[in-house]
Short mmCIF file of C-alpha atoms in Angstrom, two decimals:
data_model
loop_
_atom_site.label_atom_id
_atom_site.label_comp_id
_atom_site.label_asym_id
_atom_site.label_seq_id
_atom_site.Cartn_x
_atom_site.Cartn_y
_atom_site.Cartn_z
CA UNK A 5 -14.97 -18.69 -23.27
CA UNK A 6 -13.16 -16.23 -21.03
CA UNK A 7 -15.45 -14.02 -18.95
CA UNK A 8 -14.95 -10.44 -20.08
CA UNK A 9 -13.53 -7.69 -17.91
CA UNK A 10 -16.88 -5.87 -17.85
CA UNK A 11 -18.80 -8.96 -16.78
CA UNK A 12 -16.33 -9.61 -13.99
CA UNK A 13 -16.65 -6.02 -12.80
CA UNK A 14 -20.41 -6.33 -12.60
CA UNK A 15 -20.28 -9.67 -10.80
CA UNK A 16 -17.79 -8.38 -8.28
CA UNK A 17 -19.87 -5.26 -7.64
CA UNK A 18 -22.93 -7.38 -6.97
CA UNK A 19 -21.08 -9.69 -4.63
CA UNK A 20 -19.36 -6.93 -2.71
CA UNK A 21 -22.71 -5.25 -2.09
CA UNK A 22 -24.30 -8.50 -0.94
CA UNK A 23 -21.60 -9.58 1.48
CA UNK A 24 -20.76 -6.19 2.92
CA UNK A 25 -22.14 -5.32 6.33
CA UNK A 26 -21.81 -2.00 8.07
CA UNK A 27 -18.60 -1.66 10.06
CA UNK A 28 -19.32 -0.85 13.71
CA UNK A 29 -18.53 2.78 14.35
CA UNK A 30 -15.62 3.23 16.73
CA UNK A 31 -16.45 4.55 20.15
CA UNK A 32 -14.90 7.77 21.28
CA UNK A 33 -11.83 7.40 23.49
CA UNK A 34 -12.08 9.48 26.67
CA UNK A 35 -9.60 12.33 27.01
CA UNK A 36 -9.77 11.98 30.79
CA UNK A 37 -10.18 9.15 33.25
CA UNK A 38 -13.37 8.58 35.26
CA UNK A 39 -12.05 10.78 38.10
CA UNK A 40 -11.45 13.64 35.60
CA UNK A 41 -7.69 13.18 35.85
CA UNK A 42 -5.61 13.43 32.68
CA UNK A 43 -5.41 10.37 30.47
CA UNK A 44 -2.33 8.17 30.77
CA UNK A 45 0.90 9.17 29.07
CA UNK A 46 1.77 7.36 25.82
CA UNK A 47 3.58 4.05 26.23
CA UNK A 48 7.28 3.66 25.65
CA UNK A 49 8.34 2.83 22.09
CA UNK A 50 8.52 -0.88 21.51
CA UNK A 51 10.29 -3.24 19.18
CA UNK A 52 7.22 -4.59 17.47
CA UNK A 53 6.91 -8.15 16.15
CA UNK A 54 7.77 -8.90 12.56
CA UNK A 55 4.98 -9.47 10.03
CA UNK A 56 6.89 -12.47 8.72
CA UNK A 57 6.95 -15.70 10.67
CA UNK A 58 10.23 -17.29 11.71
CA UNK A 59 8.83 -20.72 12.54
CA UNK A 60 10.94 -23.23 10.62
CA UNK A 61 8.88 -25.03 8.02
CA UNK A 62 9.79 -28.19 6.10
CA UNK A 63 10.57 -27.93 2.42
CA UNK A 64 7.83 -29.86 0.65
CA UNK A 65 8.52 -31.12 -2.88
CA UNK A 66 6.26 -29.36 -5.38
CA UNK A 67 5.06 -31.19 -8.44
CA UNK A 68 5.80 -29.51 -11.75
CA UNK A 69 2.95 -27.24 -12.72
CA UNK A 70 2.23 -24.65 -15.36
CA UNK A 71 2.20 -21.11 -13.97
CA UNK A 72 0.41 -19.79 -17.04
CA UNK A 73 -2.63 -21.98 -16.49
CA UNK A 74 -2.59 -21.48 -12.72
CA UNK A 75 -2.47 -17.69 -12.89
CA UNK A 76 -4.92 -17.54 -15.78
CA UNK A 77 -7.38 -19.70 -13.84
CA UNK A 78 -6.89 -17.53 -10.76
CA UNK A 79 -7.46 -14.27 -12.64
CA UNK A 80 -10.48 -15.56 -14.51
CA UNK A 81 -12.25 -17.38 -11.68
CA UNK A 82 -15.85 -16.26 -11.25
CA UNK A 83 -18.35 -16.29 -8.44
CA UNK A 84 -19.98 -19.66 -7.86
CA UNK A 85 -22.58 -18.23 -5.51
CA UNK A 86 -23.72 -14.86 -4.27
CA UNK A 87 -21.66 -13.78 -1.27
CA UNK A 88 -19.10 -16.58 -1.50
CA UNK A 89 -16.02 -17.70 -3.41
CA UNK A 90 -14.63 -14.29 -4.23
CA UNK A 91 -11.95 -14.46 -6.93
CA UNK A 92 -8.51 -14.16 -5.37
CA UNK A 93 -7.72 -11.09 -7.46
CA UNK A 94 -10.40 -9.19 -5.58
CA UNK A 95 -8.89 -7.56 -2.51
CA UNK A 96 -9.51 -4.43 -0.50
CA UNK A 97 -12.90 -4.01 -2.14
CA UNK A 98 -11.67 -3.69 -5.72
CA UNK A 99 -9.93 -5.94 -8.26
CA UNK A 100 -6.32 -6.27 -7.19
CA UNK A 101 -4.06 -7.36 -10.02
CA UNK A 102 -1.16 -8.13 -7.73
CA UNK A 103 -2.62 -11.38 -6.38
CA UNK A 104 -1.63 -15.01 -6.74
CA UNK A 105 1.85 -14.43 -8.15
CA UNK A 106 3.97 -17.58 -8.54
CA UNK A 107 6.88 -17.93 -6.12
CA UNK A 108 9.85 -20.20 -5.40
CA UNK A 109 9.46 -23.78 -6.57
CA UNK A 110 6.57 -22.85 -8.85
CA UNK A 111 8.86 -20.54 -10.84
CA UNK A 112 11.64 -23.15 -10.94
CA UNK A 113 9.25 -25.83 -12.13
CA UNK A 114 7.51 -23.81 -14.80
CA UNK A 115 10.77 -22.44 -16.24
CA UNK A 116 12.33 -25.92 -16.20
CA UNK A 117 15.38 -24.94 -14.13
CA UNK A 118 17.57 -27.65 -12.62
CA UNK A 119 19.49 -27.35 -9.36
CA UNK A 120 22.81 -26.61 -11.09
CA UNK A 121 21.30 -23.78 -13.14
CA UNK A 122 19.66 -22.31 -10.05
CA UNK A 123 22.86 -22.53 -7.99
CA UNK A 124 24.80 -20.69 -10.70
CA UNK A 125 22.52 -17.65 -10.55
CA UNK A 126 23.73 -14.66 -8.50
CA UNK A 127 21.89 -13.83 -5.29
CA UNK A 128 20.00 -10.53 -5.16
CA UNK A 129 18.44 -8.71 -2.23
CA UNK A 130 15.35 -6.52 -2.14
CA UNK A 131 16.36 -4.15 0.66
CA UNK A 132 13.29 -2.04 1.46
CA UNK A 133 13.85 1.46 2.90
CA UNK A 134 13.58 0.99 6.69
CA UNK A 135 12.71 3.27 9.58
CA UNK A 136 14.51 3.29 12.94
CA UNK A 137 13.26 4.30 16.37
CA UNK A 138 15.03 5.53 19.49
CA UNK A 139 14.69 3.57 22.73
CA UNK A 140 16.59 3.49 26.00
CA UNK A 141 19.08 1.16 24.31
CA UNK A 142 19.75 3.51 21.38
CA UNK A 143 18.80 3.43 17.70
CA UNK A 144 17.07 0.31 16.32
CA UNK A 145 16.73 -0.13 12.56
CA UNK A 146 13.97 -2.30 11.12
CA UNK A 147 15.62 -4.09 8.19
CA UNK A 148 13.16 -5.89 5.92
CA UNK A 149 13.09 -7.29 2.41
CA UNK A 150 13.63 -10.47 0.44
CA UNK A 151 16.54 -12.61 -0.80
CA UNK A 152 16.04 -14.11 -4.26
CA UNK A 153 17.62 -15.28 -7.51
CA UNK A 154 16.67 -13.93 -10.93
CA UNK A 155 16.39 -16.62 -13.65
CA UNK A 156 17.55 -15.82 -17.16
CA UNK A 157 14.13 -15.88 -18.80
CA UNK A 158 13.88 -15.59 -22.58
CA UNK A 159 11.99 -12.75 -24.24
CA UNK A 160 9.46 -15.20 -25.67
CA UNK A 161 8.74 -16.64 -22.21
CA UNK A 162 8.48 -13.16 -20.71
CA UNK A 163 6.00 -12.24 -23.44
CA UNK A 164 3.88 -15.31 -22.67
CA UNK A 165 3.74 -14.54 -18.96
CA UNK A 166 3.18 -10.83 -19.58
CA UNK A 167 0.15 -11.65 -21.73
CA UNK A 168 -1.39 -13.44 -18.74
CA UNK A 169 -0.87 -10.45 -16.48
CA UNK A 170 -2.12 -8.00 -19.13
CA UNK A 171 -5.58 -9.61 -19.29
CA UNK A 172 -7.35 -8.87 -22.58
CA UNK A 173 -4.39 -6.91 -23.99
CA UNK A 174 -1.63 -8.61 -25.99
CA UNK A 175 1.91 -7.41 -25.41
CA UNK A 176 2.45 -7.37 -29.18
CA UNK A 177 -0.16 -4.59 -29.47
CA UNK A 178 1.69 -2.27 -27.08
CA UNK A 179 4.28 0.36 -28.04
CA UNK A 180 7.84 -0.92 -27.72
CA UNK A 181 8.52 1.08 -24.56
CA UNK A 182 5.46 -0.43 -22.89
CA UNK A 183 6.44 -3.91 -24.05
CA UNK A 184 9.80 -3.42 -22.33
CA UNK A 185 8.06 -2.22 -19.15
CA UNK A 186 5.75 -5.25 -19.16
CA UNK A 187 8.68 -7.64 -19.64
CA UNK A 188 10.70 -5.97 -16.87
CA UNK A 189 7.85 -6.18 -14.38
CA UNK A 190 7.12 -9.77 -15.38
CA UNK A 191 10.79 -10.64 -14.81
CA UNK A 192 10.55 -9.11 -11.32
CA UNK A 193 7.64 -11.44 -10.58
CA UNK A 194 9.40 -14.56 -11.93
CA UNK A 195 12.08 -14.76 -9.25
CA UNK A 196 13.11 -17.62 -6.98
CA UNK A 197 13.02 -16.65 -3.32
CA UNK A 198 15.82 -18.09 -1.17
CA UNK A 199 14.48 -19.75 1.99
CA UNK A 200 16.35 -20.20 5.28
CA UNK A 201 19.54 -18.42 4.20
CA UNK A 202 21.58 -15.78 5.99
CA UNK A 203 21.43 -12.22 4.70
CA UNK A 204 24.91 -10.99 3.85
CA UNK A 205 26.61 -8.29 5.92
CA UNK A 206 24.85 -4.91 5.73
CA UNK A 207 27.05 -1.81 5.52
CA UNK A 208 25.78 1.53 6.88
CA UNK A 209 27.12 5.00 6.13
CA UNK A 210 25.77 8.58 6.30
CA UNK A 211 23.47 9.62 3.45
CA UNK A 212 24.24 13.06 2.01
CA UNK A 213 20.81 14.20 0.83
CA UNK A 214 17.11 13.51 0.70
CA UNK A 215 14.12 14.39 -1.41
CA UNK A 216 12.65 13.73 -4.83
CA UNK A 217 15.27 12.82 -7.43
CA UNK A 218 17.97 12.90 -4.76
CA UNK A 219 17.59 16.63 -4.21
CA UNK A 220 18.95 17.91 -0.90
CA UNK A 221 16.53 19.17 1.72
CA UNK A 222 12.99 18.23 2.58
CA UNK A 223 11.47 15.38 4.47
CA UNK A 224 13.59 15.85 7.56
CA UNK A 225 16.94 15.94 5.78
CA UNK A 226 19.90 16.54 8.05
CA UNK A 227 23.65 16.47 7.85
CA UNK A 228 24.11 12.97 9.23
CA UNK A 229 27.71 12.70 10.39
CA UNK A 230 27.98 9.27 11.99
CA UNK A 231 26.68 5.74 11.97
CA UNK A 232 29.25 4.05 9.71
CA UNK A 233 29.37 0.33 10.58
CA UNK A 234 28.78 -3.23 9.39
CA UNK A 235 26.22 -5.58 10.92
CA UNK A 236 24.53 -8.92 10.41
CA UNK A 237 20.89 -9.82 10.91
CA UNK A 238 19.93 -12.15 13.79
CA UNK A 239 17.75 -14.47 11.68
CA UNK A 240 17.88 -16.39 8.44
CA UNK A 241 15.21 -15.74 5.83
CA UNK A 242 11.77 -17.32 6.09
CA UNK A 243 10.40 -20.07 3.88
CA UNK A 244 9.43 -17.30 1.42
CA UNK A 245 12.88 -15.68 1.48
CA UNK A 246 11.70 -12.72 3.59
CA UNK A 247 13.60 -11.04 6.40
CA UNK A 248 12.23 -8.52 8.90
CA UNK A 249 13.94 -7.62 12.16
CA UNK A 250 14.74 -4.64 14.37
CA UNK A 251 18.50 -4.51 14.87
CA UNK A 252 20.24 -2.18 17.36
CA UNK A 253 23.07 -0.19 15.81
CA UNK A 254 26.07 1.60 17.30
CA UNK A 255 25.81 5.38 17.48
CA UNK A 256 29.31 6.01 16.10
CA UNK A 257 28.69 9.76 16.00
CA UNK A 258 24.91 9.72 15.40
CA UNK A 259 22.80 12.19 17.38
CA UNK A 260 20.68 10.62 20.10
CA UNK A 261 17.00 10.49 19.19
CA UNK A 262 15.95 12.35 22.34
CA UNK A 263 18.32 15.23 21.53
CA UNK A 264 17.08 16.14 18.04
CA UNK A 265 13.90 16.61 16.02
CA UNK A 266 15.72 16.02 12.73
CA UNK A 267 15.58 12.75 10.82
CA UNK A 268 19.03 11.26 10.25
CA UNK A 269 19.58 9.08 7.21
CA UNK A 270 21.92 6.18 6.59
CA UNK A 271 22.56 4.51 3.26
CA UNK A 272 22.49 0.72 3.59
CA UNK A 273 24.22 -1.75 1.28
CA UNK A 274 23.95 -5.54 1.38
CA UNK A 275 27.35 -7.05 0.68
CA UNK A 276 27.61 -8.95 -2.60
CA UNK A 277 24.18 -7.84 -3.87
CA UNK A 278 24.40 -5.46 -6.81
CA UNK A 279 20.94 -3.99 -6.20
CA UNK A 280 20.60 -4.49 -2.43
CA UNK A 281 20.69 -0.78 -1.53
CA UNK A 282 18.28 1.34 0.49
CA UNK A 283 18.13 4.32 2.85
CA UNK A 284 17.35 4.01 6.56
CA UNK A 285 15.42 6.85 8.22
CA UNK A 286 16.27 7.41 11.90
CA UNK A 287 13.05 8.97 13.20
CA UNK A 288 13.01 10.81 16.57
CA UNK A 289 10.35 9.90 19.17
CA UNK A 290 8.35 13.12 18.63
CA UNK A 291 7.24 14.83 15.44
CA UNK A 292 4.87 14.43 12.50
CA UNK A 293 4.71 11.38 10.21
CA UNK A 294 2.69 11.10 6.99
CA UNK A 295 1.61 7.52 6.24
CA UNK A 296 0.68 7.54 2.57
CA UNK A 297 -0.83 4.97 0.27
CA UNK A 298 0.43 5.07 -3.34
CA UNK A 299 -2.08 3.67 -5.85
CA UNK A 300 -4.68 6.22 -6.96
CA UNK A 301 -3.48 8.78 -4.45
CA UNK A 302 0.14 9.38 -5.50
CA UNK A 303 0.00 7.72 -8.92
CA UNK A 304 -2.68 7.07 -11.54
CA UNK A 305 -3.57 3.38 -11.29
CA UNK A 306 -7.36 3.03 -11.70
CA UNK A 307 -7.43 -0.35 -10.00
CA UNK A 308 -11.22 -0.07 -10.04
CA UNK A 309 -11.14 -0.26 -13.87
CA UNK A 310 -9.49 -3.66 -14.49
CA UNK A 311 -8.40 -3.14 -18.09
CA UNK A 312 -6.92 0.30 -17.42
CA UNK A 313 -5.53 -0.83 -14.09
CA UNK A 314 -3.65 -3.72 -15.69
CA UNK A 315 -2.10 -1.46 -18.32
CA UNK A 316 -1.21 1.24 -15.79
CA UNK A 317 0.39 -1.34 -13.53
CA UNK A 318 2.19 -3.61 -16.00
CA UNK A 319 2.89 -1.58 -19.14
CA UNK A 320 2.47 2.18 -18.93
CA UNK A 321 4.97 4.42 -17.13
CA UNK A 322 3.97 5.22 -13.56
CA UNK A 323 2.37 8.68 -13.67
CA UNK A 324 1.78 11.01 -10.69
CA UNK A 325 -1.82 11.88 -9.88
CA UNK A 326 -2.42 15.55 -10.73
CA UNK A 327 -0.13 17.91 -8.76
CA UNK A 328 0.31 15.65 -5.73
CA UNK A 329 4.15 15.79 -6.00
CA UNK A 330 4.02 19.58 -5.56
CA UNK A 331 1.91 19.20 -2.43
CA UNK A 332 4.30 16.68 -0.86
CA UNK A 333 7.32 18.75 -1.88
CA UNK A 334 5.87 21.84 -0.19
CA UNK A 335 5.25 19.89 3.00
CA UNK A 336 8.77 18.50 3.00
CA UNK A 337 10.26 21.99 2.60
CA UNK A 338 7.98 23.89 4.97
CA UNK A 339 7.90 21.18 7.66
CA UNK A 340 11.54 20.07 7.50
CA UNK A 341 11.29 17.48 10.29
CA UNK A 342 8.33 15.65 8.72
CA UNK A 343 8.77 11.90 8.23
CA UNK A 344 7.25 10.33 5.11
CA UNK A 345 6.29 6.66 5.31
CA UNK A 346 4.89 4.99 2.19
CA UNK A 347 2.64 2.01 2.97
CA UNK A 348 1.25 -0.05 0.12
CA UNK A 349 -0.27 -3.53 0.12
CA UNK A 350 1.52 -4.26 -3.15
CA UNK A 351 3.49 -7.52 -2.78
CA UNK A 352 7.25 -7.45 -2.54
CA UNK A 353 7.92 -8.74 -6.05
CA UNK A 354 6.87 -5.44 -7.63
CA UNK A 355 8.08 -3.14 -4.84
CA UNK A 356 11.13 -1.88 -6.71
CA UNK A 357 9.02 -0.09 -9.35
CA UNK A 358 7.05 1.66 -6.62
CA UNK A 359 10.20 2.70 -4.77
CA UNK A 360 11.75 4.11 -7.94
CA UNK A 361 8.56 6.05 -8.65
CA UNK A 362 8.68 7.61 -5.17
CA UNK A 363 12.39 8.45 -5.52
CA UNK A 364 11.65 10.24 -8.79
CA UNK A 365 8.60 12.27 -7.80
CA UNK A 366 8.17 12.46 -4.02
CA UNK A 367 10.21 13.17 -0.87
CA UNK A 368 12.32 10.28 0.32
CA UNK A 369 10.87 8.11 3.06
CA UNK A 370 10.62 4.68 4.60
CA UNK A 371 8.57 1.94 2.95
CA UNK A 372 6.22 -0.90 3.84
CA UNK A 373 4.86 -3.50 1.42
CA UNK A 374 3.08 -6.84 1.71
CA UNK A 375 5.36 -9.72 2.78
CA UNK A 376 5.00 -12.91 0.76
CA UNK A 377 3.42 -14.87 3.61
CA UNK A 378 0.47 -12.44 3.39
CA UNK A 379 -0.61 -13.83 0.04
CA UNK A 380 -4.32 -14.65 0.00
CA UNK A 381 -7.32 -12.31 0.03
CA UNK A 382 -7.96 -12.43 3.78
CA UNK A 383 -4.30 -11.75 4.52
CA UNK A 384 -4.25 -8.89 2.02
CA UNK A 385 -7.21 -7.33 3.81
CA UNK A 386 -5.41 -7.55 7.17
CA UNK A 387 -1.85 -6.53 6.30
CA UNK A 388 -2.53 -2.77 6.17
CA UNK A 389 -3.82 -2.70 9.75
CA UNK A 390 -0.91 -4.89 10.85
CA UNK A 391 1.65 -2.50 9.35
CA UNK A 392 -0.19 0.58 10.63
CA UNK A 393 -0.17 -0.79 14.17
CA UNK A 394 3.51 -1.61 13.83
CA UNK A 395 4.55 1.95 12.99
CA UNK A 396 2.17 3.48 15.58
CA UNK A 397 3.55 1.23 18.33
CA UNK A 398 7.10 1.97 17.24
CA UNK A 399 6.53 5.74 17.58
CA UNK A 400 3.91 6.19 20.35
CA UNK A 401 4.64 9.91 20.81
CA UNK A 402 4.52 10.94 17.15
CA UNK A 403 1.46 12.39 15.42
CA UNK A 404 0.28 10.75 12.19
CA UNK A 405 -1.46 11.95 9.03
CA UNK A 406 -3.08 9.08 7.11
CA UNK A 407 -3.60 9.58 3.36
CA UNK A 408 -5.31 7.20 0.92
CA UNK A 409 -8.42 6.91 -1.28
CA UNK A 410 -11.93 5.50 -0.96
CA UNK A 411 -11.44 2.56 -3.33
CA UNK A 412 -9.85 0.44 -0.57
CA UNK A 413 -12.31 -1.10 1.87
CA UNK A 414 -9.50 -1.85 4.33
CA UNK A 415 -8.60 1.86 4.40
CA UNK A 416 -12.21 2.83 5.07
CA UNK A 417 -12.26 0.39 7.99
CA UNK A 418 -8.73 0.71 9.36
CA UNK A 419 -8.10 4.45 9.26
CA UNK A 420 -10.96 5.51 11.56
CA UNK A 421 -10.23 2.55 13.85
CA UNK A 422 -6.70 3.88 14.38
CA UNK A 423 -8.18 7.02 15.98
CA UNK A 424 -9.69 4.99 18.81
CA UNK A 425 -7.05 2.27 18.92
CA UNK A 426 -4.29 4.86 19.37
CA UNK A 427 -5.88 7.91 21.02
CA UNK A 428 -4.05 11.16 20.47
CA UNK A 429 -1.79 9.86 17.69
CA UNK A 430 -3.93 10.40 14.57
CA UNK A 431 -3.81 14.09 13.65
CA UNK A 432 -5.55 13.91 10.26
CA UNK A 433 -7.19 11.45 7.87
CA UNK A 434 -7.36 12.57 4.23
CA UNK A 435 -9.14 10.43 1.65
CA UNK A 436 -9.47 11.08 -2.06
CA UNK A 437 -13.01 10.26 -3.21
CA UNK A 438 -12.21 8.31 -6.38
CA UNK A 439 -15.87 7.56 -7.13
CA UNK A 440 -16.49 11.31 -7.42
CA UNK A 441 -13.48 12.03 -9.64
CA UNK A 442 -13.39 8.89 -11.83
CA UNK A 443 -16.57 7.77 -13.54
CA UNK A 444 -15.05 4.30 -13.91
CA UNK A 445 -15.06 3.71 -10.14
CA UNK A 446 -18.36 1.91 -9.54
CA UNK A 447 -17.45 0.45 -6.16
CA UNK A 448 -19.25 1.82 -3.11
CA UNK A 449 -17.34 2.88 -0.03
CA UNK A 450 -18.50 2.72 3.58
CA UNK A 451 -18.22 5.88 5.70
CA UNK A 452 -19.86 4.41 8.82
CA UNK A 453 -16.50 4.21 10.61
CA UNK A 454 -16.30 8.01 10.70
CA UNK A 455 -19.62 8.53 12.48
CA UNK A 456 -18.19 9.20 15.95
CA UNK A 457 -15.06 11.01 14.80
CA UNK A 458 -14.65 14.75 15.06
CA UNK A 459 -14.98 16.42 11.65
CA UNK A 460 -11.85 18.43 12.43
CA UNK A 461 -9.82 15.18 12.19
CA UNK A 462 -10.73 14.03 8.69
CA UNK A 463 -11.61 15.24 5.21
CA UNK A 464 -12.68 13.62 1.95
CA UNK A 465 -11.33 15.55 -1.03
CA UNK A 466 -11.37 15.56 -4.83
CA UNK A 467 -8.10 17.23 -5.86
CA UNK A 468 -4.70 17.93 -4.26
CA UNK A 469 -5.47 21.65 -4.20
CA UNK A 470 -8.18 20.91 -1.63
CA UNK A 471 -5.33 20.26 0.83
CA UNK A 472 -3.25 23.34 0.07
CA UNK A 473 -3.07 26.24 2.51
CA UNK A 474 -3.95 24.02 5.46
CA UNK A 475 -1.81 24.72 8.54
CA UNK A 476 -0.65 21.13 8.72
CA UNK A 477 2.13 21.74 11.23
CA UNK A 478 -0.38 23.09 13.75
CA UNK A 479 -2.96 20.36 13.23
CA UNK A 480 -5.41 21.86 10.71
CA UNK A 481 -7.00 18.99 8.79
CA UNK A 482 -10.31 20.26 7.46
CA UNK A 483 -10.83 22.71 4.60
CA UNK A 484 -14.31 24.02 5.39
CA UNK A 485 -14.91 25.01 1.76
CA UNK A 486 -15.00 21.30 0.84
CA UNK A 487 -18.46 19.94 1.70
CA UNK A 488 -18.31 16.46 3.20
CA UNK A 489 -21.87 15.08 2.84
CA UNK A 490 -21.17 11.89 4.76
CA UNK A 491 -24.14 9.56 5.21
CA UNK A 492 -22.15 7.25 7.52
CA UNK A 493 -23.20 4.30 5.39
CA UNK A 494 -22.48 3.10 1.85
CA UNK A 495 -21.83 5.87 -0.67
CA UNK A 496 -20.70 5.98 -4.29
CA UNK A 497 -23.20 3.27 -5.21
CA UNK A 498 -23.07 1.75 -8.72
CA UNK A 499 -25.72 1.60 -11.44
CA UNK A 500 -26.89 5.17 -10.83
CA UNK A 501 -28.09 4.50 -7.30
CA UNK A 502 -27.94 7.55 -5.05
CA UNK A 503 -26.91 9.87 -7.86
CA UNK A 504 -28.25 13.05 -6.26
CA UNK A 505 -25.28 15.44 -6.66
CA UNK A 506 -25.68 16.66 -3.09
CA UNK A 507 -24.84 13.15 -1.87
CA UNK A 508 -21.41 13.22 -3.48
CA UNK A 509 -18.86 13.26 -0.70
CA UNK A 510 -16.32 16.11 -0.92
CA UNK A 511 -18.46 17.82 -3.57
CA UNK A 512 -18.84 21.57 -3.40
CA UNK A 513 -22.45 21.17 -4.59
CA UNK A 514 -23.93 20.04 -1.31
CA UNK A 515 -24.05 20.68 2.41
CA UNK A 516 -24.73 18.53 5.45
CA UNK A 517 -28.29 19.86 5.61
CA UNK A 518 -29.32 18.76 2.11
CA UNK A 519 -27.11 15.71 1.68
CA UNK A 520 -29.00 12.73 0.32
CA UNK A 521 -29.37 9.84 2.72
CA UNK A 522 -27.40 6.67 2.10
CA UNK A 523 -27.98 3.02 2.90
CA UNK A 524 -28.46 2.69 6.62
CA UNK A 525 -29.98 -0.75 7.14
CA UNK A 526 -29.26 -4.29 6.09
CA UNK A 527 -32.62 -4.36 4.33
CA UNK A 528 -31.74 -1.37 2.19
CA UNK A 529 -28.35 -2.87 1.44
CA UNK A 530 -30.03 -6.10 0.42
CA UNK A 531 -32.36 -4.27 -1.96
CA UNK A 532 -29.45 -2.48 -3.57
CA UNK A 533 -27.59 -5.79 -3.84
CA UNK A 534 -30.53 -7.40 -5.62
CA UNK A 535 -30.66 -4.58 -8.16
CA UNK A 536 -26.92 -4.84 -8.67
CA UNK A 537 -27.14 -8.60 -9.11
CA UNK A 538 -29.89 -8.30 -11.72
CA UNK A 539 -27.81 -5.77 -13.65
CA UNK A 540 -24.76 -8.02 -13.39
CA UNK A 541 -26.72 -11.04 -14.65
CA UNK A 542 -27.95 -9.10 -17.68
CA UNK A 543 -24.43 -7.88 -18.38
CA UNK A 544 -22.94 -11.36 -18.10
CA UNK A 545 -25.73 -12.88 -20.23
CA UNK A 546 -25.17 -10.50 -23.12
CA UNK A 547 -21.44 -11.19 -23.01
CA UNK A 548 -22.10 -14.82 -23.94
CA UNK A 549 -24.65 -14.19 -26.71
#
């Protein structure tokens, strides 16, 4: 019998509480050296290493296997022991539905394609919106994406695979529009990546406008007048079909990065690929960049509620969270040289839906997603920090605003670490407290990483309006009317633990003086874990009666 969604939630909560240990608080970075002299100047921008590996790997024959049973087993795996064997769909502290997708030979085998059928398919390119930095050698564009082929999968097969991804919901029970959405997303997953092939010539030309829905203005839009050229990438694709490389481009009329604060934009087209288009953002060395997560901060996902999260991800139209588009639009208009960078740990196969959602509702900007060689849970938990470091090292003189939500454990760890890892570069950290706004979020979040940070640098909030009227351009990050109530330990505990309203982070009901204390020791955490485990066992037991 399949373990129910509710039972899995309870088991995961218990396990996460038992295995979690407090993250060491980052130490403050000195603003001066030991002799009271000023701290060192920021390093020069660098061409950072690619997150995809270019080590040639042999092609190993893969025995025919059934993707349906593999994915179903992966999704429905349960804990074999407390604190071990986490299901692979659990990542970043909450169930992550975009885990364990079939790739390459597995798709070919399960769909029964032969070599002739595969060769006859057209080649497509996922060309992810890149950023470019300015160095002493000129502009360098980071092209990244994936080369793949799209099999002609029947509606009946798409329905079968969609039913696996939809969990306890059958595609036949959905409205027709949601059935079509589920089939389209499933088709995007069932692609055959093309390993060790050259990416076709990429054509660059000036982009005329920028902003949500292609509207002119906002987000550093400028009248780009040069840059038209063709180029080829220096590497073939990886074993997973990925490509990721900084490539120097000719100026051809572009403004030098050290002579402007405006972001220039170039449309990029991959020759011979009908959907291989993107926009490159040429970002000057100095300025302000927003690095924004997407799920449950820009769109309603509810990844902490598996059944709703599956439907919101695979079937329902992507919906903005509250009035967040208005907030981003105002920033893009009032701070015209702001650079927007959207960083999500969603894997590449489903990137196109996310990019289209951003194009429709938010200012245009560069994009980062999870490369296919970051595929297991441990890699998923490390890719955000990897990509954050990459953009920080690429723009060492820019200031950054980091925006996400509390449901991601990697965010709660990585964001405060960036303050000490890259002193002077993090201007603000803004985190939506999902456990305070959504009753379905039962996962605790750890605020210990913020203990040694200055309150003026971060804020936990409940609604987009909490961020309005802040003087963002001049570094204001904290709305003092929004009480923080940090315990610098685990907060948002499940099963009614710590439910004193004054302990709710970002709640207007409490102050620092009367905030309830949180878990501060391993012993306390262990006690909470035991209670959670007992509750989980009762829940799971009743599911099988």
